[in-house]
CSV table of C-alpha atoms and ligand atoms in Angstrom, one decimal:
chain,number,residue,atom,x,y,z
A,235,MET,CA,-42.9,-75.9,133.5
A,236,LEU,CA,-42.3,-77.4,129.9
A,237,LYS,CA,-40.6,-74.9,127.7
A,238,ALA,CA,-40.7,-74.5,123.9
A,239,ASN,CA,-37.2,-74.6,121.8
A,240,LYS,CA,-38.7,-72.2,119.3
A,241,ARG,CA,-41.2,-69.6,120.4
A,242,THR,CA,-44.4,-70.4,118.7
A,243,GLY,CA,-47.3,-68.4,117.9
A,244,LEU,CA,-51.1,-69.7,117.4
A,245,VAL,CA,-54.2,-68.2,116.3
A,246,PHE,CA,-57.6,-70.0,116.6
A,247,PHE,CA,-60.2,-69.0,114.6
A,248,PRO,CA,-63.3,-71.4,114.1
A,249,ALA,CA,-65.7,-69.0,112.4
A,250,PHE,CA,-68.6,-70.0,114.7
A,251,ASP,CA,-71.0,-68.1,112.5
A,252,TRP,CA,-69.9,-69.4,109.0
A,253,ALA,CA,-70.4,-72.6,107.0
A,254,ILE,CA,-71.4,-73.3,103.6
A,255,ASP,CA,-74.3,-75.4,105.3
A,256,PRO,CA,-74.6,-77.1,108.6
A,257,THR,CA,-73.7,-80.8,107.6
A,258,HIS,CA,-71.1,-79.7,105.2
A,259,PRO,CA,-67.6,-81.2,106.1
A,260,GLU,CA,-66.0,-77.7,106.1
A,261,ARG,CA,-67.5,-76.6,109.4
A,262,GLU,CA,-66.6,-74.9,112.8
A,263,GLU,CA,-65.9,-78.4,114.6
A,264,ARG,CA,-63.0,-78.8,112.6
A,265,LEU,CA,-61.4,-76.5,114.9
A,266,LEU,CA,-63.4,-77.2,118.1
A,267,TYR,CA,-62.1,-80.6,118.7
A,268,THR,CA,-58.6,-79.3,118.0
A,269,LEU,CA,-59.0,-76.5,120.6
A,270,ASP,CA,-60.2,-78.9,123.1
A,271,GLN,CA,-57.3,-81.3,122.8
A,272,VAL,CA,-54.8,-78.5,122.9
A,273,LEU,CA,-56.3,-77.1,126.3
A,274,GLU,CA,-56.4,-80.7,127.4
A,275,GLU,CA,-52.5,-81.2,126.8
A,276,GLY,CA,-51.7,-77.9,128.4
A,277,ILE,CA,-50.3,-76.7,125.1
A,278,PHE,CA,-50.9,-72.8,126.5
A,279,ASP,CA,-49.0,-73.5,129.7
A,280,ILE,CA,-46.0,-74.3,127.9
A,281,SER,CA,-43.4,-71.2,128.1
A,282,GLY,CA,-42.6,-69.8,124.8
A,283,ILE,CA,-46.2,-70.9,123.2
A,284,GLU,CA,-48.3,-67.8,122.5
A,285,GLU,CA,-51.8,-67.5,121.6
A,286,TYR,CA,-52.9,-64.4,119.5
A,287,LYS,CA,-56.3,-63.0,118.6
A,288,PRO,CA,-56.7,-62.6,114.8
A,289,ASP,CA,-56.7,-59.2,112.8
A,290,LEU,CA,-59.3,-58.2,110.6
A,291,ILE,CA,-57.7,-57.5,106.8
A,292,THR,CA,-59.1,-54.8,104.7
A,293,ALA,CA,-60.5,-54.7,101.2
A,294,LYS,CA,-57.2,-53.1,99.9
A,295,GLU,CA,-55.2,-56.1,101.3
A,296,ILE,CA,-57.5,-58.4,99.3
A,297,GLN,CA,-56.9,-56.2,96.1
A,298,ARG,CA,-53.2,-56.7,96.2
A,299,VAL,CA,-54.1,-60.4,95.1
A,300,HIS,CA,-57.3,-61.0,93.8
A,301,PHE,CA,-59.9,-59.4,91.3
A,302,CYS,CA,-63.3,-60.0,93.2
A,303,VAL,CA,-66.1,-59.7,90.9
A,304,PRO,CA,-68.1,-57.4,91.4
A,305,ASP,CA,-66.5,-56.6,94.6
A,306,GLU,CA,-64.8,-57.9,97.7
A,307,ALA,CA,-67.8,-57.4,99.9
A,308,THR,CA,-70.0,-59.5,97.7
A,309,ILE,CA,-67.3,-62.2,97.6
A,310,THR,CA,-66.5,-62.3,101.4
A,311,THR,CA,-68.2,-62.5,104.9
A,312,GLN,CA,-66.7,-61.4,108.0
A,313,SER,CA,-65.1,-64.8,108.7
A,314,HIS,CA,-63.2,-64.8,105.5
A,315,LEU,CA,-61.5,-61.5,106.7
A,316,ILE,CA,-60.8,-62.8,110.1
A,317,SER,CA,-59.6,-66.0,108.8
A,318,ALA,CA,-57.3,-64.2,106.3
A,319,GLY,CA,-56.2,-61.8,109.2
A,320,GLY,CA,-55.3,-64.6,111.3
A,321,ALA,CA,-52.5,-65.4,109.0
A,322,LYS,CA,-51.5,-62.0,108.8
A,323,THR,CA,-51.2,-61.9,112.6
A,324,ILE,CA,-49.0,-64.8,112.7
A,325,ALA,CA,-46.9,-63.2,109.9
A,326,ARG,CA,-46.6,-59.9,111.7
A,327,ALA,CA,-45.5,-61.5,115.1
A,328,VAL,CA,-42.7,-63.5,113.1
A,329,MET,CA,-41.5,-60.4,111.3
A,330,ASN,CA,-41.4,-58.5,114.5
A,331,LYS,CA,-39.3,-61.4,116.2
A,332,GLU,CA,-42.0,-61.9,119.0
A,333,ILE,CA,-42.1,-65.4,117.8
A,334,ASP,CA,-39.8,-67.8,115.8
A,335,CYS,CA,-42.5,-69.5,114.0
A,336,GLY,CA,-46.3,-69.6,114.2
A,337,PHE,CA,-49.5,-71.7,113.2
A,338,ALA,CA,-52.8,-69.9,112.0
A,339,LEU,CA,-55.6,-72.3,112.7
A,340,ILE,CA,-58.4,-70.9,111.0
A,341,ARG,CA,-61.2,-71.4,108.7
A,342,PRO,CA,-62.5,-70.9,106.2
A,343,PRO,CA,-59.7,-72.2,104.0
A,344,GLY,CA,-58.5,-70.6,101.0
A,345,HIS,CA,-55.9,-72.7,98.7
A,346,HIS,CA,-58.7,-72.9,95.9
A,347,ALA,CA,-59.1,-69.3,95.5
A,348,MET,CA,-57.7,-68.1,92.2
A,349,ARG,CA,-56.4,-64.6,91.1
A,350,VAL,CA,-59.9,-63.8,89.6
A,351,ALA,CA,-62.8,-64.7,92.1
A,352,HIS,CA,-66.5,-64.9,91.0
A,353,GLY,CA,-67.4,-67.0,94.0
A,354,GLY,CA,-66.5,-70.1,96.0
A,355,ARG,CA,-64.3,-73.1,94.8
A,356,GLY,CA,-63.5,-76.0,96.9
A,357,PHE,CA,-65.0,-74.3,99.9
A,358,CYS,CA,-62.6,-71.2,99.4
A,359,HIS,CA,-63.4,-67.6,98.6
A,360,ILE,CA,-60.3,-65.5,99.1
A,361,ASN,CA,-56.8,-67.0,99.4
A,362,MET,CA,-55.3,-66.7,102.9
A,363,GLU,CA,-51.6,-67.5,102.2
A,364,ALA,CA,-51.5,-65.2,99.1
A,365,ILE,CA,-53.0,-62.2,101.1
A,366,MET,CA,-50.6,-63.0,104.0
A,367,VAL,CA,-47.5,-63.1,101.3
A,368,GLU,CA,-48.3,-59.8,99.6
A,369,TYR,CA,-48.7,-58.2,103.1
A,370,LEU,CA,-45.2,-59.5,103.9
A,371,ARG,CA,-44.0,-58.1,100.6
A,372,GLN,CA,-45.7,-54.8,101.0
A,373,GLU,CA,-45.0,-54.0,104.7
A,374,HIS,CA,-41.8,-56.0,105.3
A,375,GLY,CA,-39.7,-56.1,102.2
A,376,ILE,CA,-40.1,-59.9,101.8
A,377,LYS,CA,-39.0,-60.9,98.5
A,378,ARG,CA,-38.4,-64.6,97.8
A,379,VAL,CA,-41.2,-66.8,99.1
A,380,ALA,CA,-41.9,-70.5,99.2
A,381,ILE,CA,-45.0,-72.0,99.9
A,382,VAL,CA,-45.1,-75.7,100.2
A,383,ASP,CA,-48.7,-77.0,100.0
A,384,THR,CA,-49.2,-80.3,101.9
A,385,ASP,CA,-53.0,-80.4,101.7
A,386,CYS,CA,-54.4,-83.6,100.0
A,387,HIS,CA,-55.8,-81.4,97.2
A,388,HIS,CA,-54.1,-79.7,94.8
A,389,GLY,CA,-53.5,-75.8,95.7
A,390,ASP,CA,-54.9,-75.0,92.6
A,391,GLY,CA,-55.8,-71.5,93.9
A,392,THR,CA,-52.2,-70.5,95.0
A,393,ASN,CA,-50.8,-72.1,92.0
A,394,ASP,CA,-52.9,-69.7,89.5
A,395,ILE,CA,-51.9,-66.6,91.8
A,396,TYR,CA,-48.4,-67.4,91.5
A,397,TRP,CA,-48.2,-69.1,88.1
A,398,HIS,CA,-46.2,-65.9,86.6
A,399,ASP,CA,-44.1,-65.2,89.6
A,400,PRO,CA,-40.4,-66.7,89.8
A,401,ASP,CA,-39.9,-65.0,93.1
A,402,THR,CA,-42.5,-67.3,94.6
A,403,LEU,CA,-41.8,-71.2,94.6
A,404,PHE,CA,-45.0,-72.6,95.0
A,405,ILE,CA,-44.7,-76.7,95.6
A,406,SER,CA,-47.8,-78.6,96.0
A,407,LEU,CA,-48.1,-82.4,97.2
A,408,HIS,CA,-51.6,-83.8,96.7
A,409,GLN,CA,-53.5,-86.7,95.7
A,410,ASP,CA,-53.2,-87.7,91.9
A,411,GLY,CA,-55.6,-85.4,90.3
A,412,ARG,CA,-57.0,-88.2,88.4
A,413,THR,CA,-58.6,-89.6,91.7
A,414,LEU,CA,-59.5,-86.4,93.5
A,415,TYR,CA,-60.6,-82.7,93.2
A,416,PRO,CA,-59.9,-80.4,91.7
A,417,GLY,CA,-58.4,-82.8,88.9
A,418,THR,CA,-55.1,-80.5,88.3
A,419,GLY,CA,-51.5,-80.6,89.6
A,420,PHE,CA,-49.8,-82.6,87.2
A,421,PRO,CA,-45.8,-82.4,86.8
A,422,HIS,CA,-45.8,-80.6,83.6
A,423,GLU,CA,-47.9,-77.7,85.1
A,424,LEU,CA,-44.7,-75.7,85.8
A,425,GLY,CA,-45.9,-71.9,85.8
A,426,GLY,CA,-46.1,-69.5,82.8
A,427,PRO,CA,-43.5,-68.7,80.3
A,428,ASN,CA,-41.5,-66.0,82.8
A,429,ALA,CA,-41.6,-68.5,85.7
A,430,LYS,CA,-41.2,-72.0,84.5
A,431,GLY,CA,-40.3,-74.3,87.5
A,432,SER,CA,-41.6,-71.9,90.1
A,433,CYS,CA,-44.7,-74.0,90.2
A,434,LEU,CA,-43.9,-77.6,91.1
A,435,ASN,CA,-47.0,-80.1,91.1
A,436,ILE,CA,-46.2,-83.3,92.7
A,437,PRO,CA,-49.1,-86.0,92.3
A,438,LEU,CA,-48.9,-88.7,95.1
A,439,PRO,CA,-51.0,-92.2,94.4
A,440,PRO,CA,-53.7,-93.0,96.4
A,441,GLY,CA,-52.5,-95.3,99.3
A,442,THR,CA,-49.5,-92.9,99.8
A,443,ALA,CA,-48.4,-93.7,103.4
A,444,THR,CA,-46.1,-91.7,105.9
A,445,GLU,CA,-42.7,-93.4,104.3
A,446,GLY,CA,-43.7,-92.2,100.6
A,447,TYR,CA,-44.6,-88.7,101.7
A,448,LEU,CA,-41.5,-88.2,103.5
A,449,TYR,CA,-39.2,-89.9,100.8
A,450,MET,CA,-40.8,-86.9,98.3
A,451,ILE,CA,-40.0,-84.3,101.1
A,452,ASN,CA,-36.2,-85.6,101.4
A,453,ASN,CA,-35.7,-86.1,98.1
A,454,THR,CA,-37.2,-83.4,96.2
A,455,VAL,CA,-38.8,-80.6,98.4
A,456,LEU,CA,-36.1,-80.1,100.8
A,457,PRO,CA,-33.1,-80.1,98.2
A,458,ILE,CA,-35.1,-77.6,96.0
A,459,LEU,CA,-35.8,-75.5,98.9
A,460,ASP,CA,-32.3,-75.2,99.8
A,461,GLU,CA,-31.5,-74.0,96.2
A,462,PHE,CA,-34.1,-71.5,95.9
A,463,LYS,CA,-33.1,-69.9,99.1
A,464,PRO,CA,-36.4,-68.3,100.3
A,465,ASP,CA,-36.5,-65.6,102.6
A,466,ILE,CA,-39.5,-67.3,104.1
A,467,ILE,CA,-41.1,-70.7,103.9
A,468,ILE,CA,-44.9,-71.1,104.3
A,469,ASN,CA,-46.9,-74.3,104.9
A,470,SER,CA,-50.4,-74.5,103.6
A,471,ALA,CA,-50.9,-77.3,106.3
A,472,GLY,CA,-54.1,-79.1,105.1
A,473,GLN,CA,-54.5,-82.5,107.2
A,474,ASP,CA,-56.7,-84.3,104.6
A,475,ASN,CA,-53.9,-86.7,103.9
A,476,HIS,CA,-54.7,-88.6,107.1
A,477,TYR,CA,-55.9,-92.2,107.0
A,478,THR,CA,-59.4,-91.3,108.6
A,479,ASP,CA,-60.2,-88.3,106.2
A,480,PRO,CA,-63.5,-89.0,104.8
A,481,LEU,CA,-62.7,-87.0,101.3
A,482,THR,CA,-59.5,-88.7,100.5
A,483,ASN,CA,-57.6,-92.0,100.1
A,484,MET,CA,-54.1,-91.6,101.8
A,485,LYS,CA,-52.6,-93.2,104.6
A,486,PHE,CA,-50.7,-90.5,106.4
A,487,SER,CA,-50.6,-90.1,110.3
A,488,ALA,CA,-50.2,-87.7,112.9
A,489,GLN,CA,-46.5,-88.7,113.5
A,490,GLY,CA,-46.1,-88.0,109.8
A,491,TYR,CA,-47.5,-84.8,109.7
A,492,ALA,CA,-45.5,-84.0,112.8
A,493,GLU,CA,-42.2,-85.2,111.2
A,494,LEU,CA,-43.0,-83.5,108.0
A,495,THR,CA,-43.1,-80.0,110.0
A,496,ARG,CA,-39.8,-80.9,111.7
A,497,LEU,CA,-38.3,-81.5,108.3
A,498,LEU,CA,-39.8,-78.5,106.5
A,499,LYS,CA,-39.3,-75.9,109.5
A,500,PRO,CA,-42.0,-73.5,108.0
A,501,ASP,CA,-41.8,-70.2,109.5
A,502,ILE,CA,-45.5,-69.9,109.2
A,503,ALA,CA,-48.1,-72.6,108.7
A,504,VAL,CA,-51.8,-72.0,107.7
A,505,LEU,CA,-54.5,-74.5,107.9
A,506,GLU,CA,-56.0,-75.7,105.0
A,507,GLY,CA,-58.3,-78.6,104.8
A,508,GLY,CA,-58.7,-81.9,106.9
A,509,TYR,CA,-62.2,-83.3,107.6
A,510,ALA,CA,-61.6,-86.2,110.0
A,511,ILE,CA,-62.7,-83.8,112.6
A,512,GLU,CA,-62.5,-86.0,115.5
A,513,GLY,CA,-60.1,-89.0,114.5
A,514,ALA,CA,-57.3,-86.9,113.0
A,515,LEU,CA,-57.4,-83.3,113.5
A,516,PRO,CA,-56.9,-83.0,117.0
A,517,TYR,CA,-53.9,-85.5,116.9
A,518,VAL,CA,-52.6,-83.8,113.5
A,519,ASN,CA,-52.7,-80.3,115.1
A,520,LEU,CA,-51.0,-81.3,118.1
A,521,GLY,CA,-48.3,-83.0,116.2
A,522,ILE,CA,-47.5,-80.0,114.1
A,523,ILE,CA,-47.8,-77.5,116.9
A,524,LEU,CA,-45.0,-79.4,119.2
A,525,ALA,CA,-42.9,-80.0,115.9
A,526,LEU,CA,-43.0,-76.3,115.2
A,527,ALA,CA,-42.0,-75.7,119.2
A,528,GLY,CA,-39.2,-78.0,118.3
A,529,MET,CA,-40.4,-80.3,121.3
A,530,ASP,CA,-41.0,-84.0,121.6
A,531,PHE,CA,-44.0,-85.3,119.5
A,532,SER,CA,-43.5,-89.1,119.7
A,533,GLN,CA,-46.4,-89.5,122.4
A,534,VAL,CA,-48.9,-87.9,119.7
A,535,VAL,CA,-50.7,-91.0,118.6
A,536,GLU,CA,-54.3,-91.5,117.2
A,537,PRO,CA,-56.4,-94.0,119.3
A,538,ASP,CA,-56.9,-96.1,116.3
A,539,TYR,CA,-53.5,-96.0,115.1
A,540,SER,CA,-52.3,-99.3,113.6
A,541,PRO,CA,-48.9,-99.5,111.6
A,542,GLU,CA,-50.1,-102.6,109.9
A,543,ASN,CA,-52.9,-100.8,108.1
A,544,LEU,CA,-50.8,-98.2,107.0
A,545,ARG,CA,-48.4,-100.2,104.9
A,546,GLN,CA,-47.7,-98.8,101.4
A,547,ALA,CA,-48.1,-101.0,98.3
A,548,PHE,CA,-44.8,-101.6,96.1
A,549,HIS,CA,-46.5,-100.1,93.3
A,550,VAL,CA,-47.2,-97.0,95.1
A,551,THR,CA,-43.4,-96.6,96.4
A,552,GLN,CA,-42.3,-97.4,92.9
A,553,LYS,CA,-44.6,-94.7,91.4
A,554,ILE,CA,-43.5,-91.8,93.9
A,555,GLU,CA,-39.9,-92.5,93.1
A,556,GLN,CA,-40.5,-92.0,89.5
A,557,THR,CA,-42.3,-88.7,90.3
A,558,SER,CA,-39.6,-87.2,92.5
A,559,GLU,CA,-37.0,-88.0,89.5
A,560,ILE,CA,-39.4,-86.2,87.1
A,561,ILE,CA,-39.9,-83.2,89.4
A,562,ASN,CA,-36.2,-82.7,90.1
A,563,ARG,CA,-35.4,-83.0,86.4
A,564,TYR,CA,-37.8,-80.3,85.7
A,565,TRP,CA,-36.5,-78.2,88.5
A,566,ASN,CA,-32.9,-78.6,87.1
A,567,GLN,CA,-34.2,-77.5,83.5
A,568,ARG,CA,-36.1,-74.4,84.7
A,569,MET,CA,-33.8,-71.9,83.1
A,570,GLU,CA,-33.7,-73.7,79.8
A,571,LEU,CA,-37.6,-74.0,79.9
A,572,ARG,CA,-37.8,-70.5,80.7
A,573,GLU,CA,-35.5,-69.6,77.6
A,574,LYS,CA,-37.7,-71.6,75.1
A,575,ALA,CA,-41.2,-70.4,76.4
A,576,GLY,CA,-41.1,-67.4,74.5
A,577,ILE,CA,-39.5,-64.4,72.9
A,578,HIS,CA,-38.7,-61.3,74.9
A,579,GLY,CA,-41.7,-58.8,74.4
A,580,GLU,CA,-44.0,-61.0,72.7
A,581,ILE,CA,-47.7,-61.4,74.1
A,582,GLN,CA,-48.8,-65.1,74.7
A,583,HIS,CA,-52.3,-66.2,75.1
A,584,ARG,CA,-54.0,-68.6,77.2
A,585,HIS,CA,-57.4,-70.0,77.2
A,586,ARG,CA,-59.3,-72.0,80.0
A,587,GLU,CA,-62.4,-72.7,81.9
A,588,ILE,CA,-62.7,-72.5,85.7
A,589,PHE,CA,-65.6,-74.1,87.5
A,590,TYR,CA,-66.7,-72.9,90.9
A,591,ASP,CA,-68.1,-76.1,92.4
A,592,THR,CA,-69.3,-74.4,95.6
A,593,ASP,CA,-71.0,-71.7,93.9
A,594,SER,CA,-72.0,-73.4,90.5
A,595,ILE,CA,-70.3,-70.8,88.3
A,596,LEU,CA,-68.5,-71.6,84.9
A,597,GLU,CA,-65.9,-69.0,84.1
A,598,ARG,CA,-64.1,-68.6,80.7
A,599,GLN,CA,-60.7,-66.9,80.7
A,600,LYS,CA,-58.6,-65.2,78.0
A,601,GLU,CA,-55.4,-64.6,79.6
A,602,LYS,CA,-52.3,-62.4,77.8
A,603,ILE,CA,-48.9,-62.5,79.5
A,604,ARG,CA,-46.0,-60.3,78.2
A,605,ILE,CA,-43.0,-62.3,77.9
A,606,CYS,CA,-40.3,-60.4,79.6
A,607,ARG,CA,-36.8,-61.3,80.8
A,608,ASP,CA,-36.7,-58.4,83.3
A,609,CYS,CA,-39.7,-59.2,85.4
A,610,SER,CA,-42.7,-61.4,85.7
A,611,GLY,CA,-44.6,-59.8,82.9
A,612,ALA,CA,-47.8,-57.7,82.6
A,613,LEU,CA,-50.8,-59.9,82.7
A,614,GLU,CA,-54.3,-59.2,81.3
A,615,ILE,CA,-57.3,-61.5,81.9
A,616,ASP,CA,-60.8,-61.1,80.2
A,617,SER,CA,-62.8,-63.2,82.3
A,618,GLN,CA,-66.8,-63.8,81.7
A,619,ALA,CA,-68.7,-65.9,83.9
A,620,SER,CA,-72.1,-67.9,83.8
A,621,THR,CA,-73.5,-65.4,86.2
A,622,GLY,CA,-73.3,-62.8,83.3
A,623,LYS,CA,-70.3,-60.9,84.6
A,624,HIS,CA,-67.6,-59.9,82.1
A,625,VAL,CA,-64.5,-58.2,83.6
A,626,LEU,CA,-61.1,-57.3,82.4
A,627,CYS,CA,-58.4,-57.6,85.0
A,628,VAL,CA,-54.9,-56.2,84.5
A,629,HIS,CA,-52.2,-56.8,86.8
A,630,ILE,CA,-48.8,-55.1,86.8
A,631,PRO,CA,-46.3,-57.3,89.1
A,632,LEU,CA,-44.4,-55.9,91.8
A,633,ASN,CA,-41.2,-56.2,90.2
A,634,ALA,CA,-42.6,-55.0,86.9
A,635,CYS,CA,-40.0,-53.2,84.6
A,636,ARG,CA,-40.8,-50.1,83.0
A,637,GLN,CA,-42.0,-51.5,79.7
A,638,CYS,CA,-44.4,-54.0,81.6
A,639,ARG,CA,-45.8,-51.0,83.6
A,640,GLU,CA,-46.4,-49.2,80.2
A,641,THR,CA,-47.9,-52.5,78.6
A,642,GLY,CA,-50.3,-52.8,81.8
A,643,TYR,CA,-51.4,-49.2,81.8
A,644,GLU,CA,-52.3,-49.5,77.8
A,645,MET,CA,-54.1,-52.7,78.4
A,646,PHE,CA,-56.5,-51.2,81.1
A,647,GLU,CA,-56.8,-47.9,79.2
A,648,ARG,CA,-57.7,-50.0,75.6
A,649,ALA,CA,-60.6,-52.0,77.7
A,650,ASP,CA,-63.7,-51.5,75.6
A,651,MET,CA,-66.3,-50.5,78.5
A,652,LYS,CA,-69.0,-51.4,75.9
A,653,ARG,CA,-68.0,-55.2,76.5
A,654,TYR,CA,-67.0,-55.3,80.1
A,655,SER,CA,-69.2,-54.6,83.2
A,656,ARG,CA,-66.1,-53.5,85.0
A,657,ALA,CA,-62.2,-53.4,84.3
A,658,PHE,CA,-59.6,-53.4,87.1
A,659,LEU,CA,-55.9,-52.5,87.1
A,660,GLN,CA,-54.1,-54.0,90.2
A,661,ASP,CA,-50.7,-51.9,90.0
A,662,ARG,CA,-48.4,-53.5,92.6
A,663,PRO,CA,-45.5,-51.3,92.3
A,664,ASN,CA,-47.6,-48.3,93.2
A,665,ASP,CA,-49.8,-50.5,95.5
A,666,THR,CA,-53.1,-49.1,93.9
A,667,TYR,CA,-56.2,-50.7,92.6
A,668,THR,CA,-58.2,-48.8,90.2
A,669,ILE,CA,-61.7,-49.8,89.0
A,670,LYS,CA,-63.5,-48.4,85.7
B,945,ZN,ZN1,-51.7,-79.5,98.0
B,946,ZN,ZN1,-58.0,-80.4,101.2
B,947,ZN,ZN1,-41.1,-56.7,82.4
C-alpha cells in the first residue's frame, strides 16, 4: 500500500446547487472531473491521505472579516457557507495535528471578495481564506500569516482585507493587470501606511511558462517567506495559469503546479479559480495533492502536454527577472517606506471605486486610517453603492493599541444615521460586531 510522507487532508465540495448560471465557467464540473481523476488514481487508498466533510461557517465568522451589506444572509448562499467551512475544516485538522497539511477543494471561490461586500465580484461573495485566517487567529492563537495567491488573477479581495495588516504577508502572483481582470496588482501596491511591504503584488507577463514562474518563487517568494517567518503558510491555489485555461494567457503545466507546491510547502491550500475543467484541473489538482503529501508526482502529465509549445519567450524571461528585482527592493525598503508613509496619530484618507462585475454594482469608498506605530490602526470606510445603500464600516484591528480602540469607538459613535442606512463596528480584540 502506498503511504504519504506527509499526512494530508482533503475536502471536496463541488456545490452542486450553486452556479452564477448553468453555462458560466465557474460551475460544479470544475470539481467533478477532479474527483473522478482522484478516485481513478486511488488517492483515497493511500495511507495518510484523509478525506474530511466540510463544516458550515456562521455569520459571526464572516463578521470577523467582512462588512456585508445589508447583511450576511443577503450576500451568501448555503454553498458559500460550506465552501468557507471546508477551508476551516482543513485548518482545524492541521491545528489539531491530525494532518500535516491539507487542501480544501471547494467552490464557490473567494479571493476577489473585499472587506466591504455589496455583492459578487469575479465570481466571489465572501473571502474563504480570510475567514479561515481569522478563525485561526481567534481560536488557535495564530499571529503571523503568509498567504501566497497563485491564482492567475490578482487576489484583490485578500489584498484589500489585509492592506493595513503588517502581521499578514500577502503575496499575489498573477497575469499582468493590463491584460487580465481585475486590472490591479502592480508592484507599487504595497499595502497601507501602517503595513507597507506586507502586500506584495507580482505581475507576470502573458506567456509566462513554468521556468519563469518558478524563477519568481525561488528568487523572490521563498527568500521573503524565510525572512517573514510566518506561523502558517496558506496557498490560494488557483489553477488558471494552466496553458489550456480559457480565461487566461499563461503556459503553466500540472508539473509546474506540483513543483510550485513542493517548493512553497503550504500548510493549507485553498482552491480558487481554474476553468479548463477537463484539460487541466484533474491533473493540476492531482499534482498538488501528491506534492502536498510529499509523494512522487513525476507521472502526472496532461495528455496533450508538449514542452515545445510551452517555451517562454526571451522578453518574458527578462521582464520576470526585472520584476523580481523590483519586488525584492521594495521588500528590503519596507520599514523605511512605513516610516515615510505618515506621522503617528494622523488620519490618512483614500478614495476609490470598486466594481462588482458579477452583480453590476459600483461602490464608492472614502477610507480613513489612523497612522499608528503600535498597531494596524483604526479604520473607517464610508461606502456608497449604486444599489442606493450607504453604510459606515469601522474596523478595530486584533492587535489594536488603546488609542486606536478609542478612535474606532469614536468613529462609530459619531456616525450620522441621517446619512447612513447602517453603521457597523467590527471590534476584533473583543470579537464583537455591532450594528446601528
Ligand atoms: Zn493571484
Ligand atoms: Zn483566477
Ligand atoms: Zn494603534
